[in-house]
Tab-separated table of C-alpha atoms and ligand atoms in Angstrom:
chain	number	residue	atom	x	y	z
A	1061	UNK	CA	18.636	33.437	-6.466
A	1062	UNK	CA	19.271	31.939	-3.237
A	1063	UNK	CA	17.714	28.493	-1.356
A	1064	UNK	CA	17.960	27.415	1.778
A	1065	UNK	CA	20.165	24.126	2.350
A	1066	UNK	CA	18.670	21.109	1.512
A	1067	UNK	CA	18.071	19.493	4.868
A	1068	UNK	CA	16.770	22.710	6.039
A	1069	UNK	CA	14.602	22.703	2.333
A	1070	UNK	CA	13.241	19.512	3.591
A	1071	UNK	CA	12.713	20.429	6.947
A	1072	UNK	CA	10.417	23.559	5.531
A	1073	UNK	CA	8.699	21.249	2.855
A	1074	UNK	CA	7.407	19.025	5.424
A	1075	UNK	CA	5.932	22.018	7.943
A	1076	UNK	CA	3.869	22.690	5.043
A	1077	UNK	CA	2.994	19.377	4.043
A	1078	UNK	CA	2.883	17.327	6.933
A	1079	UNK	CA	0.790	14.918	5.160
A	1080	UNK	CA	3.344	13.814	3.248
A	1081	UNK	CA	5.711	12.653	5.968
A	1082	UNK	CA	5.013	9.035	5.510
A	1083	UNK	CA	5.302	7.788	2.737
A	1084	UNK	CA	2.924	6.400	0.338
A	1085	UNK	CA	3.756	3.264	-2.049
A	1086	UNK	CA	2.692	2.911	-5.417
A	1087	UNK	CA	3.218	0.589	-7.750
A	1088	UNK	CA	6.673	1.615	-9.782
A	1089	UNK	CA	5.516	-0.933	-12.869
A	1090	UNK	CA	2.052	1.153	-13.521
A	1091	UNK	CA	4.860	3.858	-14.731
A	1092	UNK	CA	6.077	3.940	-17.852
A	1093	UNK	CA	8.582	6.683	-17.219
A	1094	UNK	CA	8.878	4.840	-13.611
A	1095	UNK	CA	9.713	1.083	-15.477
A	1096	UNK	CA	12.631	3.360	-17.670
A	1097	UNK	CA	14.589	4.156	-14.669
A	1098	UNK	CA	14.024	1.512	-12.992
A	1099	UNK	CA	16.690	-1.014	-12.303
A	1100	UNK	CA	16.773	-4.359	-14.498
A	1101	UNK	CA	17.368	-6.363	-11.071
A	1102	UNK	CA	13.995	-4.911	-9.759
A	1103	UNK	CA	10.685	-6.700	-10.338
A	1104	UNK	CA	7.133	-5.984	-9.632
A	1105	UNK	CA	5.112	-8.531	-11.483
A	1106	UNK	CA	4.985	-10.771	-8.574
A	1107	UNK	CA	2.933	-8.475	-6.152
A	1108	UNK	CA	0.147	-10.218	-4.516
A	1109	UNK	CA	-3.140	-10.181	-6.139
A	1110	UNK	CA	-4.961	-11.394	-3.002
A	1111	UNK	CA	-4.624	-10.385	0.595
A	1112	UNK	CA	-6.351	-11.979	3.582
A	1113	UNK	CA	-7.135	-9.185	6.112
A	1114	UNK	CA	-8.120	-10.801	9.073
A	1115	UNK	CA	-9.011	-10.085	11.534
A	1116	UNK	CA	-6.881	-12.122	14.451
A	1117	UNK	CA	-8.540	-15.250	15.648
A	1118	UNK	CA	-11.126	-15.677	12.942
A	1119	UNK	CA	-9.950	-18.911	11.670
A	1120	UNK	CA	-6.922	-16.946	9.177
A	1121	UNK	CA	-4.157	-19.201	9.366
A	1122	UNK	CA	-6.547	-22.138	8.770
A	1123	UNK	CA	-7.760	-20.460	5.250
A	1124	UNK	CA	-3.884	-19.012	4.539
A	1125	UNK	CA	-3.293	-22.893	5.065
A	1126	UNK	CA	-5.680	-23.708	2.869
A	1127	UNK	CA	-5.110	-21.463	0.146
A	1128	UNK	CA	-1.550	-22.507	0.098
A	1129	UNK	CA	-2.280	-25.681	-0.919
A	1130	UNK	CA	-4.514	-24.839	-4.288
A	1131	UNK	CA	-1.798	-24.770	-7.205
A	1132	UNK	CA	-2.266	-21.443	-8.483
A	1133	UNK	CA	-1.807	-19.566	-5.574
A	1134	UNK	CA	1.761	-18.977	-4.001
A	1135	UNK	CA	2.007	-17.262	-0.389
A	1136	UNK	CA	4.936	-14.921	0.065
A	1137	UNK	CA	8.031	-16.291	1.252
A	1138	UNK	CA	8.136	-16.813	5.155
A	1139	UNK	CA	9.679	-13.960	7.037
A	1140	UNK	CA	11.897	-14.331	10.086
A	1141	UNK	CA	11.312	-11.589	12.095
A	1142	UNK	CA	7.472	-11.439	11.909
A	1143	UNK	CA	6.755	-15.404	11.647
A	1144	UNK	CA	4.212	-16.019	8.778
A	1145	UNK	CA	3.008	-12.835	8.476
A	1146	UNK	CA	5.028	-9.956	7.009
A	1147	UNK	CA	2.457	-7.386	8.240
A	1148	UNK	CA	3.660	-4.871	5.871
A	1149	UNK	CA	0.930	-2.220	5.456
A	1150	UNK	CA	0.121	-1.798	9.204
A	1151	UNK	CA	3.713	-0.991	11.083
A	1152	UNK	CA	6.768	0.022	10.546
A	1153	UNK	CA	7.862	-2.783	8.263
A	1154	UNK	CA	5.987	-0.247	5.603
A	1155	UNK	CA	8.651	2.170	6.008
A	1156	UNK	CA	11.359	-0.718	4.873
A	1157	UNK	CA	10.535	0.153	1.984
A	1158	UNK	CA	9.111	-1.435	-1.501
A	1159	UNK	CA	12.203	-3.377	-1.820
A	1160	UNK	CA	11.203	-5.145	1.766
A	1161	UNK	CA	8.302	-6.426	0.768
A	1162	UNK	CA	8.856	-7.382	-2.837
A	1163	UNK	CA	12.044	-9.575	-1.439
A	1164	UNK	CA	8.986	-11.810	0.148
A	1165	UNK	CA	7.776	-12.159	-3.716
A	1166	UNK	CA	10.606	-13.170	-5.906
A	1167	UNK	CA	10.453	-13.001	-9.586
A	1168	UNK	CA	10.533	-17.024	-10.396
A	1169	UNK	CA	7.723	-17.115	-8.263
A	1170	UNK	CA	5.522	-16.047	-11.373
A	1171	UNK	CA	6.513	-18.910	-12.903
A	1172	UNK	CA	4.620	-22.387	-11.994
A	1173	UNK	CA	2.288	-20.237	-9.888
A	1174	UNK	CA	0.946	-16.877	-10.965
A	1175	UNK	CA	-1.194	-15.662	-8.043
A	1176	UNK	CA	0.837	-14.397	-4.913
A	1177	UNK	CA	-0.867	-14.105	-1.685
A	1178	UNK	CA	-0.747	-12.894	1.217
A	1179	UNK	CA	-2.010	-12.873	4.771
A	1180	UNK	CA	-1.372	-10.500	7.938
A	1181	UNK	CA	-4.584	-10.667	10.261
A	1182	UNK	CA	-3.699	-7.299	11.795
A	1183	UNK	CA	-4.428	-5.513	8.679
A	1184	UNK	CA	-8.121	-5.693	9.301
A	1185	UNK	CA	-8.027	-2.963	11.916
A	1186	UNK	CA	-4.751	-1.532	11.091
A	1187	UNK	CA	-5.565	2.471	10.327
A	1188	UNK	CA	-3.655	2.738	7.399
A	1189	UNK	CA	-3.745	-0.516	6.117
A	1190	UNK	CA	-6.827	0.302	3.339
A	1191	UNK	CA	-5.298	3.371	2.043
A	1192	UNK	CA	-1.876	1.804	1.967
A	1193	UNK	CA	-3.003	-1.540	0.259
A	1194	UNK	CA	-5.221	0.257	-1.971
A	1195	UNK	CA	-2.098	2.792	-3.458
A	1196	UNK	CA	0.432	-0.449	-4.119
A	1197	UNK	CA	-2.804	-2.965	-5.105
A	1198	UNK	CA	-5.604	-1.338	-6.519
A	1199	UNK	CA	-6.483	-4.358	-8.064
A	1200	UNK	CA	-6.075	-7.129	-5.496
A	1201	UNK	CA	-8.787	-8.751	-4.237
A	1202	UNK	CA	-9.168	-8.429	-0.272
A	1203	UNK	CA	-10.359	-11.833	2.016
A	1204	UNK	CA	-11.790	-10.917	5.454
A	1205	UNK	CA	-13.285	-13.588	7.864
A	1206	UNK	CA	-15.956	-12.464	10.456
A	1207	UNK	CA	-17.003	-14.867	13.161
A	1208	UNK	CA	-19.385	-13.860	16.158
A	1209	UNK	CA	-17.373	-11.043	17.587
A	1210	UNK	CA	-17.694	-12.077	20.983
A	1211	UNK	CA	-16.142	-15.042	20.590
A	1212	UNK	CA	-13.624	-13.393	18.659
A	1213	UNK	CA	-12.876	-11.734	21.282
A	1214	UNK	CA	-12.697	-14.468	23.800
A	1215	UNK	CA	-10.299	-16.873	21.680
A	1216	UNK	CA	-7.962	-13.342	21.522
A	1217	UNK	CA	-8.181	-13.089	25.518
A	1218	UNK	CA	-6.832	-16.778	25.457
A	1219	UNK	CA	-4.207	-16.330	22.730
A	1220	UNK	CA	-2.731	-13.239	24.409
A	1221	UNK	CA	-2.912	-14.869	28.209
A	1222	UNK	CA	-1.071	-17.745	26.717
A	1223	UNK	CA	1.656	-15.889	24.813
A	1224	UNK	CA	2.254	-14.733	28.495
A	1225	UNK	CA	0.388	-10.848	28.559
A	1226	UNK	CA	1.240	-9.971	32.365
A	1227	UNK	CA	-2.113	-7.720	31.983
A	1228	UNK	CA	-4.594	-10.655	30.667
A	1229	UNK	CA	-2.735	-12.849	32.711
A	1230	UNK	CA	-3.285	-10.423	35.725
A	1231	UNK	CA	-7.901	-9.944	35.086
A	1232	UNK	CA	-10.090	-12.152	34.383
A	1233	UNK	CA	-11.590	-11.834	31.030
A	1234	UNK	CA	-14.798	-10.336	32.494
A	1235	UNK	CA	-12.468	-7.953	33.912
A	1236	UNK	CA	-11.222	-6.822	30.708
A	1237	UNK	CA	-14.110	-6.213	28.744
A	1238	UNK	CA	-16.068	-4.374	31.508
A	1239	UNK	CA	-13.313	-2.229	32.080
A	1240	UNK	CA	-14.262	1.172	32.237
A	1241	UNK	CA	-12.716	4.461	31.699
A	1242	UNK	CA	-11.477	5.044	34.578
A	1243	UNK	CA	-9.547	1.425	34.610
A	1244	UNK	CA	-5.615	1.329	34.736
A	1245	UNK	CA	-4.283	1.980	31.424
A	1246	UNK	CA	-2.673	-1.616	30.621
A	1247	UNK	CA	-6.496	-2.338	31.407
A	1248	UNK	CA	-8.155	-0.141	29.289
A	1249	UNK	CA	-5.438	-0.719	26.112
A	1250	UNK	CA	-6.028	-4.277	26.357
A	1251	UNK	CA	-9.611	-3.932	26.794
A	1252	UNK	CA	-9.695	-1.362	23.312
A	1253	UNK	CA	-7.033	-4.405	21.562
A	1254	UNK	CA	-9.377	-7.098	22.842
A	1255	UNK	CA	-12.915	-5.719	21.562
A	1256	UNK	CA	-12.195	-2.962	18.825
A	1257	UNK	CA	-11.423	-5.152	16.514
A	1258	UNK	CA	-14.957	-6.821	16.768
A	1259	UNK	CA	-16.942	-3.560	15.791
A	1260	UNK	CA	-16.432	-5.038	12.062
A	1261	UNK	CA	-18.555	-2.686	9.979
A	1262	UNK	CA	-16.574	0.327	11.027
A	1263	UNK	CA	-13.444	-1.199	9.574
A	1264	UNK	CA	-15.229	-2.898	6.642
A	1265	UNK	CA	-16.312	0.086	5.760
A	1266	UNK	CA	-12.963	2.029	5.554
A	1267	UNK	CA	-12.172	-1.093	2.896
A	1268	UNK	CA	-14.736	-0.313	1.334
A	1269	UNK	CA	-13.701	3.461	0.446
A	1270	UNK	CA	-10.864	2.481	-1.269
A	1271	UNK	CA	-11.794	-1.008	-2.775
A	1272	UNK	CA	-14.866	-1.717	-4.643
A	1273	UNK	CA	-17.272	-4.441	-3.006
A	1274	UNK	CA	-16.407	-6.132	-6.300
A	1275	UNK	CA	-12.988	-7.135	-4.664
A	1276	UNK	CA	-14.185	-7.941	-0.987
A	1277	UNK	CA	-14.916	-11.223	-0.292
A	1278	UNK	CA	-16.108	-11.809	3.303
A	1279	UNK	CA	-15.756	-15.475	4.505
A	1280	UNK	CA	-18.002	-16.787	7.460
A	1281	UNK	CA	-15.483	-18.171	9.375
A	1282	UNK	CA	-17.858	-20.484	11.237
A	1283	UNK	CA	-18.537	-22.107	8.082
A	1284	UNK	CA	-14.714	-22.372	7.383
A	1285	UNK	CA	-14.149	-24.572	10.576
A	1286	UNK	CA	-17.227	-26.340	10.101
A	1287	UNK	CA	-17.136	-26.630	6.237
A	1288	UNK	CA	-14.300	-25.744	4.912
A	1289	UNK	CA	-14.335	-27.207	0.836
A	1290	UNK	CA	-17.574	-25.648	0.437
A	1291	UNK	CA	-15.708	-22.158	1.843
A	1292	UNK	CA	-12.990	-22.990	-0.363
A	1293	UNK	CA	-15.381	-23.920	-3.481
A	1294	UNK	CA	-17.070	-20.570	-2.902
A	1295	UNK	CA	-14.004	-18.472	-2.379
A	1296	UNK	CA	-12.139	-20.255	-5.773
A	1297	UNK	CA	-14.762	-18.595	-7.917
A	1298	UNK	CA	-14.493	-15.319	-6.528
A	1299	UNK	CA	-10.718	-15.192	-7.335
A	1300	UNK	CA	-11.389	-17.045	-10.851
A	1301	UNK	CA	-8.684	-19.254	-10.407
A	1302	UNK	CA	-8.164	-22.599	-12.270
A	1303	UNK	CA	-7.968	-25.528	-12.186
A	1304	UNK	CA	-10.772	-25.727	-9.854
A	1305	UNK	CA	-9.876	-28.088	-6.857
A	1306	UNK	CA	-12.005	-30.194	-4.962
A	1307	UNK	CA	-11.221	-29.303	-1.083
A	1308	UNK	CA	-12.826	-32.142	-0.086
A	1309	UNK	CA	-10.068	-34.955	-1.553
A	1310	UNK	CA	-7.622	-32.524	0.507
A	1311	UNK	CA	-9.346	-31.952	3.566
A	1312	UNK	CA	-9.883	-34.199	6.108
A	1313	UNK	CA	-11.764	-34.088	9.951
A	1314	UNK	CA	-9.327	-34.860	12.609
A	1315	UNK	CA	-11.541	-35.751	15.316
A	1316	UNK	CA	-8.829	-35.924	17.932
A	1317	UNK	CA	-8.055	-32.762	16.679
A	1318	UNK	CA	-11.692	-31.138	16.791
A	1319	UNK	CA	-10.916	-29.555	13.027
A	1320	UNK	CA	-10.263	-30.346	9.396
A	1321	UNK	CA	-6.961	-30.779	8.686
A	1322	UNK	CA	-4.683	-31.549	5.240
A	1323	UNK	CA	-5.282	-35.390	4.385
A	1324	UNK	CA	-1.657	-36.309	3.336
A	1325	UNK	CA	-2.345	-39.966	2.950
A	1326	UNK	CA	-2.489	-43.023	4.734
A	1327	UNK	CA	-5.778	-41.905	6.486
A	1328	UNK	CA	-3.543	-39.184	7.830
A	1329	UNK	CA	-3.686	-35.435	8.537
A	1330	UNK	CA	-1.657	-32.830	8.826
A	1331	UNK	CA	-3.383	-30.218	11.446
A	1332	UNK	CA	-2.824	-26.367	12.598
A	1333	UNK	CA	-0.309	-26.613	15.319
A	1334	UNK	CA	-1.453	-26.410	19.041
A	1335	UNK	CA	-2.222	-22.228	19.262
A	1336	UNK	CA	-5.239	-22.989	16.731
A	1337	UNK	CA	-7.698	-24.616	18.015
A	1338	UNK	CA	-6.956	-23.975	21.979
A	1339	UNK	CA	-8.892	-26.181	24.856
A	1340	UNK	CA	-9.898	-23.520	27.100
A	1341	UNK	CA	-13.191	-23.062	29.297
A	1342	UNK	CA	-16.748	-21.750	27.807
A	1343	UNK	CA	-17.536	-18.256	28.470
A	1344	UNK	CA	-18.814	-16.793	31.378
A	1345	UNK	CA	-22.663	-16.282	30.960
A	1346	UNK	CA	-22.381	-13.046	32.014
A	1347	UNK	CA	-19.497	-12.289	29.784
A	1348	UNK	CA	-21.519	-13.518	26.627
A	1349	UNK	CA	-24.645	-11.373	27.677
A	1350	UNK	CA	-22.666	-8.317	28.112
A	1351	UNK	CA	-20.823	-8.841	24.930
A	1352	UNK	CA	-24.169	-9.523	23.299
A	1353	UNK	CA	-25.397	-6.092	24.594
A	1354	UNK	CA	-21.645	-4.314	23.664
A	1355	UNK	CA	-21.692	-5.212	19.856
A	1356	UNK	CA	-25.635	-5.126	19.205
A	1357	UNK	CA	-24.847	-1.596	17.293
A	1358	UNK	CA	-22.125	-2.996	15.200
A	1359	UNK	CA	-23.835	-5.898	14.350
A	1360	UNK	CA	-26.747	-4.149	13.515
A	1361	UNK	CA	-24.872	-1.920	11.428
A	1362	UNK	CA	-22.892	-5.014	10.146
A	1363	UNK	CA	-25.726	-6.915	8.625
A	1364	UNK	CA	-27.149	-3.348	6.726
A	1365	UNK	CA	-23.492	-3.130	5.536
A	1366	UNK	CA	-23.980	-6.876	4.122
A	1367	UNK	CA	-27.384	-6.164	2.895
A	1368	UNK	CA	-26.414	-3.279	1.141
A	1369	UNK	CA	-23.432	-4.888	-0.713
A	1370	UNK	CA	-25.585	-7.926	-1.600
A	1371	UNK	CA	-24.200	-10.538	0.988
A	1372	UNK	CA	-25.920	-12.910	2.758
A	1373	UNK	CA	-26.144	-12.029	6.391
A	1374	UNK	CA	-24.117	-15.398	8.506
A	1375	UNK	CA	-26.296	-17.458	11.109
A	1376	UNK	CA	-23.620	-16.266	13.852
A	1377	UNK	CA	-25.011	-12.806	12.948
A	1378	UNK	CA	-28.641	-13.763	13.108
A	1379	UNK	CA	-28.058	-16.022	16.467
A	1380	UNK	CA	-26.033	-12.669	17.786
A	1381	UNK	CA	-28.917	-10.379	16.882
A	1382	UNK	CA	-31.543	-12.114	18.132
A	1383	UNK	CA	-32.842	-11.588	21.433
A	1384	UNK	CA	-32.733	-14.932	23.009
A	1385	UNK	CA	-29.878	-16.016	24.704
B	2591	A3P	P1	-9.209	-20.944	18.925
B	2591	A3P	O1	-7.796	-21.341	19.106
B	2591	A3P	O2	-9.653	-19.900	19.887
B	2591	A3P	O3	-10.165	-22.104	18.852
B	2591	A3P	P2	-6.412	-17.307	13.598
B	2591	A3P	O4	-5.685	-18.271	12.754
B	2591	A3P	O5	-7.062	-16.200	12.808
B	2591	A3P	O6	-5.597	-16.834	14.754
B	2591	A3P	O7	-7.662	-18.063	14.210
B	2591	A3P	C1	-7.502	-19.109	15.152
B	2591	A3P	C2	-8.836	-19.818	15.226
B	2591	A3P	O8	-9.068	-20.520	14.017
B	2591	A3P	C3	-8.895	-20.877	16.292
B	2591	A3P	O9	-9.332	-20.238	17.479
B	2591	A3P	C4	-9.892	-21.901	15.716
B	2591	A3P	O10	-11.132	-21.893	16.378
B	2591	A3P	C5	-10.120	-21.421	14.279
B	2591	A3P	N1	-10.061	-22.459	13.241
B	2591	A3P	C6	-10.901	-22.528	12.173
B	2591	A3P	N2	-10.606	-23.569	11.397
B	2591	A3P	C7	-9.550	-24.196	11.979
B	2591	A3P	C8	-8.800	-25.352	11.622
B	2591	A3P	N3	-9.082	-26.059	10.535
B	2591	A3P	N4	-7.798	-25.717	12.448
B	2591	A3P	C9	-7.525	-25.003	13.570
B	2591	A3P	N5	-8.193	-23.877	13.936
B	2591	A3P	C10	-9.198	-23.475	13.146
């Protein structure tokens, strides 16, 4: 009997399954024969149960913020090479390994607060992100936060000119959008980074073919900046969580600010830092009207989606799909 070498057994494995050259997590716990061999200094138990999805520039960091605060929720532990956000399912952080991400989770975590979160606003639109998430946490339940996707993709323009983007900082924002096909590259990438992510039933969707509509909860993210304890009242019962806090002794208006922020006594508040919540000029009119016009289709398709999984269709959605304005 003879065999190739094993590098060269790999290397032959792989032509024939190239659909197995990344790998796929699963959860090593939901095992038995997995838990046997492995090691007593390894842990599982402490894998989120809830993951915000994004997308960017929805009002995310404001509800991670918020979430943080109820008492039986714990976010991971910060990471310092992606800030906040671990965004482990959509790059190559994923191919770190299990042992990556569960460091973010540690086991006495479980103790005082048995819920782990957590939230990377990238995975909304990240490709693999569904299928990954779904094959390490079949059960979790999966936040997304929609506002009007126009202005979603304005406040994105702004983020990304301010982070210093030579490209964004090099159009106008008119320029990017309209860009067509036969644009400069840079153009047309940021142009697909800036919009795609706006066409939110196509990405909703690929959620929904690996998690039930059971698990999805969608937040209106309008009615997060506007009223945030009854978003948080709302979004307690989905995840059955106890005890039930009342947002409203935590939350406070900052009107300097423009935004609720933590109350932390005093008649004091504790608000997002400066990159949430930018001062920057309206839109263009003819920016909104073509943007209008751009994601009529997906928020057509958008409010069937809702429809058919029994949600209530947001007034941003109406006010987009209506044809004044
Ligand atoms: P702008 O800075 O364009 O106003 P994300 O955290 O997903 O990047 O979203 C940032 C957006 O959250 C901000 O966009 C802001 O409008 C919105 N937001 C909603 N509630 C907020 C809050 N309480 N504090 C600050 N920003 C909030």
């Amino acid at each position: 009997l003879a065999s190739a070498p094993p590098l060269a057994l790999a290397d032959k494995y792989f032509q024939l399954r190239p659909d197995e050259l990344n790998p796929l997590w699963g959860n090593p716990c939901d095992d038995i024969r997995h838990r046997r061999i492995w090691s007593k200094s390894k842990w599982c138990g402490t894998l989120p149960r809830v993951l915000v999805i994004g997308p960017q520039k929805t009002g995310s960091t404001a509800l991670y913020t918020f979430l943080a605060m109820h008492p039986a929720l714990a976010p991971n532990l910060p990471s310092p090479s992606t800030y906040e956000e671990l965004q482990f399912f959509n790059n190559n952080n994923y191919l770190k390994g299990l042992d990556w991400y569960l460091n973010f989770f540690p086991p006495n975590m479980s103790n005082s607060t048995p819920i782990t979160f957590e939230k990377s606003a990238t995975y909304f639109d990240g490709d693999l992100v569904p299928r990954r998430a779904h094959a390490l946490l079949p059960n979790a339940k999966i936040i997304a936060i929609l506002i009007s996707p126009s202005k979603r993709a304005y406040s994105w323009y702004q983020h990304i000119r301010s982070h210093g983007d030579a490209v964004a900082n090099n159009y106008t924002f008119h320029t990017v959008i309209t860009a067509n096909d036969s644009a400069p590259k840079p153009l047309r990438d940021l142009r697909n980074r800036c919009l795609n992510p706006g066409k939110y039933s196509h990405y909703l969707e690929r959620w929904l073919a690996e998690y039930s509509s059971h698990q999805l909860h969608i937040i209106d993210g309008s009615l997060l900046r506007s009223e945030p304890a009854a978003v948080m009242n709302t979004l307690q019962k989905f995840l059955k969580i106890s005890p039930h806090i009342d947002y409203n002794k935590l939350l406070k208006y900052d009107p300097k600010k423009g935004f609720f922020c933590q109350a932390v006594g005093n008649d004091r508040t504790k608000c997002l830092g400066k990159s949430k919540g930018r001062i920057y000029p309206p839109m263009e009119e003819r920016s909104s009207k073509f943007l209008k016009r751009y994601y009529t289709p997906h928020n057509t398709a958008l409010s069937k989606l809702l429809v058919r999984i029994g949600r209530t269709v947001p007034q941003w959605l109406k006010d987009d799909l209506s044809s004044n304005g």
